[in-house]
Every structure is written in structure tokens, then in C-alpha cells.
Short mmCIF file of C-alpha atoms and ligand atoms in Angstrom, two decimals:
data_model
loop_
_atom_site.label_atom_id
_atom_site.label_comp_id
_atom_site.label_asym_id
_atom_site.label_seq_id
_atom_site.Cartn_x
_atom_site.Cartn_y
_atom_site.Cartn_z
CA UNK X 1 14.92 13.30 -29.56
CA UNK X 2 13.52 14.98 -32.85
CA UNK X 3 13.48 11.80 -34.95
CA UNK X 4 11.24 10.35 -32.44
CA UNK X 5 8.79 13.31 -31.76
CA UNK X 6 8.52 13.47 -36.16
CA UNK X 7 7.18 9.95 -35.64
CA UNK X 8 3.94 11.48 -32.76
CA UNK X 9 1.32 11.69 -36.04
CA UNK X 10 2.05 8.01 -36.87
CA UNK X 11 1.60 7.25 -33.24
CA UNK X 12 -1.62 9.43 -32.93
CA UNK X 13 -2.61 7.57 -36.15
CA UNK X 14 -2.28 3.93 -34.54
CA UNK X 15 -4.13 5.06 -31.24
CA UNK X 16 -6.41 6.31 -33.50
CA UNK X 17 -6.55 2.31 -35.59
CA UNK X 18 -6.66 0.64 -31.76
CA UNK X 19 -10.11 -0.19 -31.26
CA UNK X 20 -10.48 -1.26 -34.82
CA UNK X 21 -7.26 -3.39 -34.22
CA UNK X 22 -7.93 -5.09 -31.12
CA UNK X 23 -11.52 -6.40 -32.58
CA UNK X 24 -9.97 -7.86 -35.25
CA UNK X 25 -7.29 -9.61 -33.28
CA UNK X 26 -7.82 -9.65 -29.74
CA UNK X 27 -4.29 -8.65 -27.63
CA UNK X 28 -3.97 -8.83 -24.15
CA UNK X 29 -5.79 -5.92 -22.36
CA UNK X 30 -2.64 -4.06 -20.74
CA UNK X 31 -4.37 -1.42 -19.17
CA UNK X 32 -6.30 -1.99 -16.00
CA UNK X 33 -9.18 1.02 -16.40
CA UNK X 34 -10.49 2.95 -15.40
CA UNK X 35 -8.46 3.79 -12.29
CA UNK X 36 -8.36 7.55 -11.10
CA UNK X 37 -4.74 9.22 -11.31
CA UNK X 38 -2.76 5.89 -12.76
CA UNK X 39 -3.07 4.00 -15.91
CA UNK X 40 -1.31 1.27 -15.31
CA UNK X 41 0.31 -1.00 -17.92
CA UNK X 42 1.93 -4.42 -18.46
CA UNK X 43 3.33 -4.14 -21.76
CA UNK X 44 5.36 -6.70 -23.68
CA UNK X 45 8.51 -5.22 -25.36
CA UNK X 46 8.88 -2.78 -22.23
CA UNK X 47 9.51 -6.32 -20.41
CA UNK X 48 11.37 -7.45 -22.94
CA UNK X 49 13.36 -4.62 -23.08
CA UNK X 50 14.08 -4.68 -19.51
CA UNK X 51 14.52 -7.92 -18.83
CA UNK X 52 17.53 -7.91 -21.74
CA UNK X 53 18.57 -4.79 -19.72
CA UNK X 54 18.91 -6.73 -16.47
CA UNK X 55 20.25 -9.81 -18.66
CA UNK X 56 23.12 -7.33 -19.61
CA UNK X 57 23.74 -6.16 -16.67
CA UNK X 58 24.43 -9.10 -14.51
CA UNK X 59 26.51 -10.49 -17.45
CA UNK X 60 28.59 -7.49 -17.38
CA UNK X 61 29.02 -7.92 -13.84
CA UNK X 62 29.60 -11.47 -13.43
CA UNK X 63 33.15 -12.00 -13.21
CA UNK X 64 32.01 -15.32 -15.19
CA UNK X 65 30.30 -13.49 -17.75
CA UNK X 66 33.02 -14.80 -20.52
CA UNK X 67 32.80 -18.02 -19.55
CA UNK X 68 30.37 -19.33 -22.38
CA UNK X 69 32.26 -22.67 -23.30
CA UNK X 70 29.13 -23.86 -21.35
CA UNK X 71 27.82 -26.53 -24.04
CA UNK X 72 24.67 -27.66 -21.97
CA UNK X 73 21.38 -26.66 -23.01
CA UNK X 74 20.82 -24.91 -19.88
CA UNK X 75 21.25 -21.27 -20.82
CA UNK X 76 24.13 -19.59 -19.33
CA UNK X 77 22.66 -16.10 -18.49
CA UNK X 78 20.90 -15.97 -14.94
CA UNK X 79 17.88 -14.38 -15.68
CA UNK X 80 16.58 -16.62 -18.57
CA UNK X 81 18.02 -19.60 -16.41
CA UNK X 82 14.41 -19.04 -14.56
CA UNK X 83 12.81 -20.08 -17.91
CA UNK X 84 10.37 -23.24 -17.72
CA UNK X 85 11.52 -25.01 -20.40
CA UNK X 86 14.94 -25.99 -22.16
CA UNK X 87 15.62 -23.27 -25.19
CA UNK X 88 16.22 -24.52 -28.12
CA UNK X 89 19.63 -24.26 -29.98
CA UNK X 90 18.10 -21.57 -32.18
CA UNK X 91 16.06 -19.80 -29.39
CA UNK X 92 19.32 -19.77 -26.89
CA UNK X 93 20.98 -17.80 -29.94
CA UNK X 94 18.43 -15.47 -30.32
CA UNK X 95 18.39 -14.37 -26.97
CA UNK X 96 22.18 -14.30 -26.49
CA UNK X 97 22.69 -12.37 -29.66
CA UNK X 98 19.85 -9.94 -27.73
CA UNK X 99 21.58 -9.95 -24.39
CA UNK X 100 24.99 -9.09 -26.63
CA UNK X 101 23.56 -6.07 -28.06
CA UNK X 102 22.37 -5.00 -24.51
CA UNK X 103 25.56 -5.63 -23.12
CA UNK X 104 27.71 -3.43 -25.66
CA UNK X 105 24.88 -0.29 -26.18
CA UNK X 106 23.02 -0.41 -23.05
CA UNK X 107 24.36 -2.17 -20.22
CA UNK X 108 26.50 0.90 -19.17
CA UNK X 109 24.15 3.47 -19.58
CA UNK X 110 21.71 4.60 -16.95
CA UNK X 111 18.01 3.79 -17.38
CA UNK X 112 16.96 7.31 -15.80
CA UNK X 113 19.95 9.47 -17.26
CA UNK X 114 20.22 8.25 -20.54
CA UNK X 115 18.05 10.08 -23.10
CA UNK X 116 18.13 7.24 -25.77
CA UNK X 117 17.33 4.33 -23.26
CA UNK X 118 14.37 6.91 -22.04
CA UNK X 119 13.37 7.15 -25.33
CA UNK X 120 13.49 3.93 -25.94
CA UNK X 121 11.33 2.85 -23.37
CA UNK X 122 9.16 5.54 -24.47
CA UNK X 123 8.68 4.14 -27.90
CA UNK X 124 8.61 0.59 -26.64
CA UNK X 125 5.23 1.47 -24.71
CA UNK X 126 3.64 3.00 -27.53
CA UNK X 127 3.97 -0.22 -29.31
CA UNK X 128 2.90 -2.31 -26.46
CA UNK X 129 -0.08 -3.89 -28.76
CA UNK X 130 2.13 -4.89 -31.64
CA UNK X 131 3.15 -8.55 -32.48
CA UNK X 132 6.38 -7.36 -34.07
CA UNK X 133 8.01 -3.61 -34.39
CA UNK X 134 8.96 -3.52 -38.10
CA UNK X 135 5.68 -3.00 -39.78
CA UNK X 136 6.04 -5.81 -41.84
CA UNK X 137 2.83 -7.03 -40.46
CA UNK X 138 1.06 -4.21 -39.56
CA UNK X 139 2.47 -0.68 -40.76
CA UNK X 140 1.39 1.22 -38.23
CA UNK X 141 3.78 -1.32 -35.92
CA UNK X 142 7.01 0.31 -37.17
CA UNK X 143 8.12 1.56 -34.38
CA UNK X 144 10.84 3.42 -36.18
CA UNK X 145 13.60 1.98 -34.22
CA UNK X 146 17.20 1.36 -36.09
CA UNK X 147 16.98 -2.04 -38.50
CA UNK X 148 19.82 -3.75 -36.31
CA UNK X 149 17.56 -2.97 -33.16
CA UNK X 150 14.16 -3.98 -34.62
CA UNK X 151 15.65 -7.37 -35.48
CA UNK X 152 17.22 -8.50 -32.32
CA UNK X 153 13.99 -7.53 -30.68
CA UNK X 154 11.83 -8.98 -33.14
CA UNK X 155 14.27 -12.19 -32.96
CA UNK X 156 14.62 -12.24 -29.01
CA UNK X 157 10.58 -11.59 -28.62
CA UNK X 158 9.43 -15.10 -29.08
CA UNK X 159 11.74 -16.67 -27.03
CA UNK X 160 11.02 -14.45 -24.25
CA UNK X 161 7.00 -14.81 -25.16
CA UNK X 162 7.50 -18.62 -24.57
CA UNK X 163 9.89 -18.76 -21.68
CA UNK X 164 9.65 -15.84 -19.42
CA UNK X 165 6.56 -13.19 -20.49
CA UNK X 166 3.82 -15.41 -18.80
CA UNK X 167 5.59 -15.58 -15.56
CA UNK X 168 6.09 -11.92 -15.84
CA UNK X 169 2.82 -10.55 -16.90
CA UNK X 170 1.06 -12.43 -14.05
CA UNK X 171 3.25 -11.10 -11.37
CA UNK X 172 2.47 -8.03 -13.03
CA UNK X 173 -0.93 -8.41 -13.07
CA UNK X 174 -0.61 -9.39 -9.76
CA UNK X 175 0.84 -6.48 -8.37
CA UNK X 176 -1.61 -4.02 -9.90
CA UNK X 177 -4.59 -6.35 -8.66
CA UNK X 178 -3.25 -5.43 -5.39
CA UNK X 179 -2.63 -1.85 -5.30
CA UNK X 180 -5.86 -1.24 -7.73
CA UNK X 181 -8.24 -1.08 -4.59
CA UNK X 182 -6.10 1.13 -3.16
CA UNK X 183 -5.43 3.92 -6.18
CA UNK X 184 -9.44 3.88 -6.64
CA UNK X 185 -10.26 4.63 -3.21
CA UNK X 186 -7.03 6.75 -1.82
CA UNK X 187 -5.45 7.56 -5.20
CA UNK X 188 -7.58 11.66 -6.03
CA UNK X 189 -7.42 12.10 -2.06
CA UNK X 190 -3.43 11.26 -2.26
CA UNK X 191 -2.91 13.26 -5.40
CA UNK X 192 -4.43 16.30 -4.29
CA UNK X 193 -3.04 16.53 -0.99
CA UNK X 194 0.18 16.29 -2.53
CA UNK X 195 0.21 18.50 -5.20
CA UNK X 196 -1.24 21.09 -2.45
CA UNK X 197 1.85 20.79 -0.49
CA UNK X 198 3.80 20.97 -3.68
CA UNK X 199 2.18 24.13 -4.54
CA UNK X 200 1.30 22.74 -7.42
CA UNK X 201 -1.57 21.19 -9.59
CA UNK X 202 -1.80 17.13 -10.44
CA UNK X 203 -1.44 16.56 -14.23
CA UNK X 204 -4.66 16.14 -15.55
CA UNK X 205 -3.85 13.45 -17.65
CA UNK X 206 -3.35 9.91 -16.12
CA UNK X 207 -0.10 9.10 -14.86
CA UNK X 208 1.13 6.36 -17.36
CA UNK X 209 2.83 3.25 -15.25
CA UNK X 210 5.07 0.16 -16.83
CA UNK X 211 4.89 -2.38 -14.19
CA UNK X 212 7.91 -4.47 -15.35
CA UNK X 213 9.19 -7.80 -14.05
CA UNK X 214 12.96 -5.59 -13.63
CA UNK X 215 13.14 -1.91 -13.47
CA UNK X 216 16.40 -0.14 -12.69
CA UNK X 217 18.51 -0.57 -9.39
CA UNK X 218 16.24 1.36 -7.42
CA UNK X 219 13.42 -0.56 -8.32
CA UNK X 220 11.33 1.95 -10.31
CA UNK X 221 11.92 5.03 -11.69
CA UNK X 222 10.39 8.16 -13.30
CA UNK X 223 11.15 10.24 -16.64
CA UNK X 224 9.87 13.49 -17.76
CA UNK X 225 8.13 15.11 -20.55
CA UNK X 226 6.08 13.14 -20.73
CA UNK X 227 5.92 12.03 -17.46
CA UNK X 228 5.96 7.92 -16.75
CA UNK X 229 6.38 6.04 -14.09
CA UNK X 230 8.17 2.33 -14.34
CA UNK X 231 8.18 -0.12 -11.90
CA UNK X 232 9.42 -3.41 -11.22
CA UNK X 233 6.83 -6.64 -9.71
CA UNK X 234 9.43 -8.67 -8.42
CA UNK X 235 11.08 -6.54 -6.63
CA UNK X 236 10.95 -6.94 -3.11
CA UNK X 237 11.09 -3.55 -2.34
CA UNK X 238 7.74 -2.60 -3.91
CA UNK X 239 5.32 -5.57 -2.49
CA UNK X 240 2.49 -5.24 -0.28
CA UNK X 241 1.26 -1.84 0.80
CA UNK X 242 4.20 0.06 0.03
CA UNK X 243 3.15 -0.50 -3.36
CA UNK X 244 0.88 2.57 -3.14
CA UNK X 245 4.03 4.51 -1.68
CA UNK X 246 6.04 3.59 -4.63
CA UNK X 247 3.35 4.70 -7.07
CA UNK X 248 2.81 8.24 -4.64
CA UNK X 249 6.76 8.82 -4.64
CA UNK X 250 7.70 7.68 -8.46
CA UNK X 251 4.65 10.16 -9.31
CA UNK X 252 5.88 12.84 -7.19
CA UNK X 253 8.85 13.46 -9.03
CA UNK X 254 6.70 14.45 -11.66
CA UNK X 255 5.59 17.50 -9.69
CA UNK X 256 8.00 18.48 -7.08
CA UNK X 257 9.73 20.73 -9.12
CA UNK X 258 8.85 23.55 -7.04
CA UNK X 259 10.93 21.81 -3.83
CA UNK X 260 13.42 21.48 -5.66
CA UNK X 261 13.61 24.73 -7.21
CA UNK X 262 13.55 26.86 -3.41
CA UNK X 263 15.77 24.88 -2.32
CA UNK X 264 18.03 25.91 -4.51
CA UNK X 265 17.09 29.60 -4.05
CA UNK X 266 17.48 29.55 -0.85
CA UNK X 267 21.17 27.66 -1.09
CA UNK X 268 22.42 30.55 -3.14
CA UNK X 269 20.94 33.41 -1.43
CA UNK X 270 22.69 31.97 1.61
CA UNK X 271 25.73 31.60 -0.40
CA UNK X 272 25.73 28.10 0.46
CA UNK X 273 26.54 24.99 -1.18
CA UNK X 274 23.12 22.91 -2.53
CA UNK X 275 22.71 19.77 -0.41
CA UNK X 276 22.40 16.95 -3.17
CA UNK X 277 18.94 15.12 -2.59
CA UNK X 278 17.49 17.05 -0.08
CA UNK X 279 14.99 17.13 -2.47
CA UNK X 280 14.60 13.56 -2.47
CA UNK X 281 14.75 13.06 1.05
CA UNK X 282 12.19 15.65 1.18
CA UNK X 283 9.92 13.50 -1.38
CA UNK X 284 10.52 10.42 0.34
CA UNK X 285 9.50 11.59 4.06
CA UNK X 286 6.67 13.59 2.57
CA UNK X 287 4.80 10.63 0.31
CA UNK X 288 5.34 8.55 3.48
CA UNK X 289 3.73 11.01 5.88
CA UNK X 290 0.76 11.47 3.45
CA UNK X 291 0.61 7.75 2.94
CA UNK X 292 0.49 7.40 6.61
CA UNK X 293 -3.02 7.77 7.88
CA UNK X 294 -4.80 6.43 4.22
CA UNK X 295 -2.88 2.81 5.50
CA UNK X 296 -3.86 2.50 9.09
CA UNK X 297 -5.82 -0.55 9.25
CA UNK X 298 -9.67 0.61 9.42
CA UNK X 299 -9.04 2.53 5.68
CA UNK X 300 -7.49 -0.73 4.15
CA UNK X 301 -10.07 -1.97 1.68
CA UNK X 302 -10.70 -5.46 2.65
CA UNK X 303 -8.44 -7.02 -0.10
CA UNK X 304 -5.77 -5.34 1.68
CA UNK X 305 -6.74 -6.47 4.75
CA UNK X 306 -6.65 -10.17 3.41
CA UNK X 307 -2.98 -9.76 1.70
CA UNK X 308 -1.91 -8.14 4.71
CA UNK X 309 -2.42 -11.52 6.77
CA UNK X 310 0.80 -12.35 5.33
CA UNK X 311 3.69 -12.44 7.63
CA UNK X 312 3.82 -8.78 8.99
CA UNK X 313 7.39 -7.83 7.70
CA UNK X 314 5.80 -8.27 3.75
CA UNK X 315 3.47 -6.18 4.25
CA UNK X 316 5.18 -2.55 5.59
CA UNK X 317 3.36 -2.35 8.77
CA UNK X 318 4.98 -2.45 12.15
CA UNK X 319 4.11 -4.50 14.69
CA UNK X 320 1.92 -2.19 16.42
CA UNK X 321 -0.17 -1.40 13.20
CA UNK X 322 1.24 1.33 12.17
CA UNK X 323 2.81 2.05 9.08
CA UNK X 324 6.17 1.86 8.09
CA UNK X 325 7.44 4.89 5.33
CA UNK X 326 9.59 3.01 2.41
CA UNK X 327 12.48 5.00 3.41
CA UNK X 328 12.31 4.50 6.91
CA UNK X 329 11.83 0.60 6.08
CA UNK X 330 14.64 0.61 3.61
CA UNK X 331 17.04 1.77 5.64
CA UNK X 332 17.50 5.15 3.78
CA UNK X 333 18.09 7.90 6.34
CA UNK X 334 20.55 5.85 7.92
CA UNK X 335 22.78 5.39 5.14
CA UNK X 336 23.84 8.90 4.84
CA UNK X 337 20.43 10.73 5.10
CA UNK X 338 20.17 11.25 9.18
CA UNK X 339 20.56 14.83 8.67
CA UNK X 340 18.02 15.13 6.54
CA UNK X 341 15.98 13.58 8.37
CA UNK X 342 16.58 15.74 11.31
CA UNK X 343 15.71 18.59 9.22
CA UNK X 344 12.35 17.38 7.66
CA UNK X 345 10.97 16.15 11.26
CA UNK X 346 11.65 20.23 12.76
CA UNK X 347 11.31 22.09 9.95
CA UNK X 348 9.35 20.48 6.98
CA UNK X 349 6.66 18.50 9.12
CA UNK X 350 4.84 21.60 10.61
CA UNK X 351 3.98 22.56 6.94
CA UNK X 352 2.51 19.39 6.47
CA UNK X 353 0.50 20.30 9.89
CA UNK X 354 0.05 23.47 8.41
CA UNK X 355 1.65 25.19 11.31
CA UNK X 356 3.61 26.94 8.92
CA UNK X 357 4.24 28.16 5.41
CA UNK X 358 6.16 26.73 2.28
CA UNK X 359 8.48 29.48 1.98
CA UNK X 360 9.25 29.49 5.62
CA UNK X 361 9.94 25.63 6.17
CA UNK X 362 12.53 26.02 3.11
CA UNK X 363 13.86 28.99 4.20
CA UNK X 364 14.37 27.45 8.04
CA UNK X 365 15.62 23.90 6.47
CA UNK X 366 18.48 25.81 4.33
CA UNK X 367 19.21 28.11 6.90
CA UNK X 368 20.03 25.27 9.41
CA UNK X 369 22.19 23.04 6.96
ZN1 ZN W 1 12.66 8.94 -6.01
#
């Protein structure tokens, strides 16, 4: 972790160079300002780097995955299979050497848990403006990463830029276009309502977000310190208007601390064991309730409105209007949640009415586990 926070002055320094930079060669503009709460990104190598995770990932689980005596041009690994065009001989090698590399350092390790993929990522976004990440270009695009590393991204980078990134990007853009309206009317309103019931404050700085073709296997995720929020566009779990849910729960793990934290007070001054993702549960049914009245129909801005025309099961409401919570939708309380649920509705939903106090929902929600 040191050896990347040593490298912050360089990065200050290039932040400091962008302006200059993007006059003199114009790069795509990745960040869709000025939004309240979110900055939200759609960053190159971040895609790269997961899409080569997701590459990885199926190959490791495909029980095919060896099975490369495949001498067709078509490429053998699912994800660039979606690529327009045939790859070249060359291309198809730099991307399989890529995927190779992802499949022996990366494709085990957790996204979320593990501190060098988090890091990774980290540094990846930082250097979301650069052509290349070795500096041999630009200096201030060394992104400090080890030589083996830098080269099978630099190598893999053009193949994806020609086959896959242009898909990718525009369902990117795509999803932010959507869920912009929404963060600049709802999104100060959301955030302060939910830090309130957190018993916290917001962070004052914008919430950076990587909207990535793939995220992890929950669709998006959030790591600390500094908080950042990814999230995946083609995942079918995030469309429509539970895109603003995502963005509201990814961002609330970023300040929930305190839940999580009584909780677990409360557990062992009961002498009782601590219910693994309560917590979560607890985020999930609260971003949803919140969410709740900012998505009945007469507050949805009129893009909203328009996408929502879609067939009514894209689009999270229910038949009746209403709107549908992610977790509810998703099925989560019934796979293994119910409880929880039981417990939020009795005990944690009159402090969102404000019929009662922090302390006292936690206190009556541990006490009746
Ligand atoms: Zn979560």
C-alpha cells in the first residue's frame, strides 16, 4: 500500500499537467460534470482491467477453458468473442497472453477483498487519460505498476480499444445519461437524508464512480479510503431506475459505519453472537425506503418518464406504480435474509418515521435476534 501512496505527489503533479494536457491532445471527456454528490467516470484501463478480470474468470470456470487447440480466427475466450471484427493473429495473442496473466494473479482473488486488485483499480483510474502506462510517452503516465504488468496492459490495450472499448464506453455513457437527471435533481436531497439516518455527515468531496462494462459478481462494488464506487453497465441488475438505488447503496457503504459499529455493541453487550450482514440488509432496505418516494412517478424527470415506457419489468416499478427496492426485486430477503427483513420492517422502519431513536431501533433489533 506504501509504494503506491509514495507515488500521490506524481499523481497530484499530473492532475496538476491535465488541463494543459487535454488542450494539446484532446482525450475523451470521462467525467460527466458537474453533477452534485457523484463524479462519474468511464475510464479506459479500469475497463480494460475489468473486462480481462471477467475474461479470467469465465476461463477459469469453463470446464473448456484448456481447450485452445481451437485454430479458427474466432477467439476462443467468451467475452472478446462479442468483438466486431476478426482479431488478428498478433492481436488474439496479445489479449490471450493478457487474459493468462489475469487468470494466474487475479482470477482467484476477490475484487472487494483483495488489497492489490483495490489498488490496482485505484491506480488504473488515476491514469484514466493516458494513452499508455509506462511513461514512455508521457512521464507523468507511469503509472508505477510492475514492468511485466505495464506491458501486458500496454500490449492488450489496443486490441481492446479496437474491438470492445467503443461498445463499452457507450453503454457506459449510456447508463450515466440516464441516471444523470436523476443524481442532479434527487442526488443532495438523497445524500442528506441518508447520512442523517446514519448519524453521520456526507463526504464533502464527490463520490468518485467507474461505470464499467463488468464489475464484480454483485454487479458493483465499493472500496474505502478513499472511497469509490464501481459499477457495471451491462449488468442487468443495475438498468433503469434502480440505477439511482445502486449509486445510493454502493455510496452508503461509504458511511454506514456507524450501523455497523452498534450493531456490534449491542451483539456483545447481549453476549450474543453478531448476525453477519445485518448490516447490509439494513443498507439495502434503508437506500430502498429513501429511494422510495423520490421514484414515484410525478418526481421522475421527464427523461425518466420516457425510458420508463419500456416494458415495466426493466424499469423497477411494479405494476401499480410503485417502486420496487433492488433487494426486494432481486430476490434478496428470500434467499436467507427473511429474518432480517422481519426485523427492519418492526424495528428499524419507525426510525426512518422518526417514531423512534437510533440507539433504540438497534438496541430492539439485537435484542430480538
Ligand atoms: Zn452492498
Amino acid at each position: 500500500m506504501r509504494a503506491i501512496l509514495t507515488r500521490y505527489p506524481l499523481l497530484l503533479a499530473a492532475a496538476l499537467l491535465l488541463p494543459l494536457a487535454s488542450q494539446a491532445a484532446p482525450q475523451i471527456d470521462t467525467t460527466y460534470g458537474p453533477l452534485p454528490v457523484f463524479e462519474l467516470h468511464s475510464g479506459f484501463w479500469i475497463n480494460l482491467h475489468h473486462t480481462l478480470y471477467q475474461e479470467a474468470r469465465q476461463r477459469s470456470n469453463s470446464p473448456s477453458s484448456h481447450e485452445s487447440a481451437d485454430k479458427s480466427s474466432k477467439p476462443t475466450l467468451p467475452v472478446m468473442r462479442a468483438a466486431r471484427a476478426p482479431l488478428t493473429a498478433v492481436e488474439q495473442r496479445a489479449w490471450e497472453d493478457a487474459v493468462a496473466y489475469y487468470v494466474v494473479h487475479y482470477a482467484t482473488q476477490d475484487l472487494l477483498f483483495s488489497t492489490e486488485l483495490l489498488l490496482l483499480k485505484n491506480q488504473l483510474g488515476d491514469f484514466e487519460d493516458c494513452d499508455e502506462l509506462s511513461g514512455a510517452r508521457k512521464k507523468t503516465c507511469d503509472a508505477g505498476l510492475s514492468p511485466k504488468l505495464t506491458q501486458i496492459l500496454d500490449a492488450a490495450a489496443p486490441v481492446y480499444r479496437a474491438h470492445l472499448w467503443p461498445d463499452h464506453d457507450r453503454a457506459n455513457r449510456r447508463w450515466i445519461a440516464r441516471v444523470a437527471p436523476l443524481v442532479r435533481e434527487q442526488g443532495v436531497g438523497l445524500s442528506e437524508r441518508l447520512a442523517d439516518i446514519y448519524q453521520t455527515r456526507w463526504p464533502k468531496d464527490k463520490i468518485r464512480v467507474d461505470v464499467s462494462a463488468y464489475a464484480n459478481w454483485a454487479g458493483a462494488y465499493t472500496t474505502l479510503d478513499p472511497l469509490r464506487v464501481t459499477i457495471a453497465s451491462l449488468d442487468a441488475r443495475n438498468q433503469g431506475a434502480e440505477a439511482l438505488e445502486v449509486l445510493f447503496h454502493e455510496a452508503s457503504h461509504g458511511i454506514a459505519q456507524p450501523v455497523e459499529l452498534a450493531i456490534n455493541r449491542e451483539c456483545r453487550q447481549r453476549d450474543k453472537a453478531i448476525p453477519r450482514d445485518l448490516w447490509h440488509a439494513l443498507i439495502f432496505y434503508t437506500t430502498g425506503e429513501v429511494i422510495k418516494p423520490v421514484m414515484s412517478v410525478q418526481h421522475l424527470p421527464e427523461s425518466t418518464i420516457v425510458s420508463s415506457a419500456s416494458p415495466t419489468d426493466q424499469d423497477g416499478s411494479a405494476p401499480g406504480g410503485g417502486y420496487v427496492p433492488y433487494a426486494v426485486r432481486e430476490g434478496l430477503y428470500q434467499r436467507g435474509w427473511d429474518d432480517y427483513l422481519k426485523l427492519l420492517t418492526r424495528f428499524w422502519q419507525p426510525y426512518l418515521d422518526n417514531k423512534t431513536t437510533f440507539d433504540d431501533a438497534i438496541a430492539h433489533m439485537v435484542s430480538s435476534l
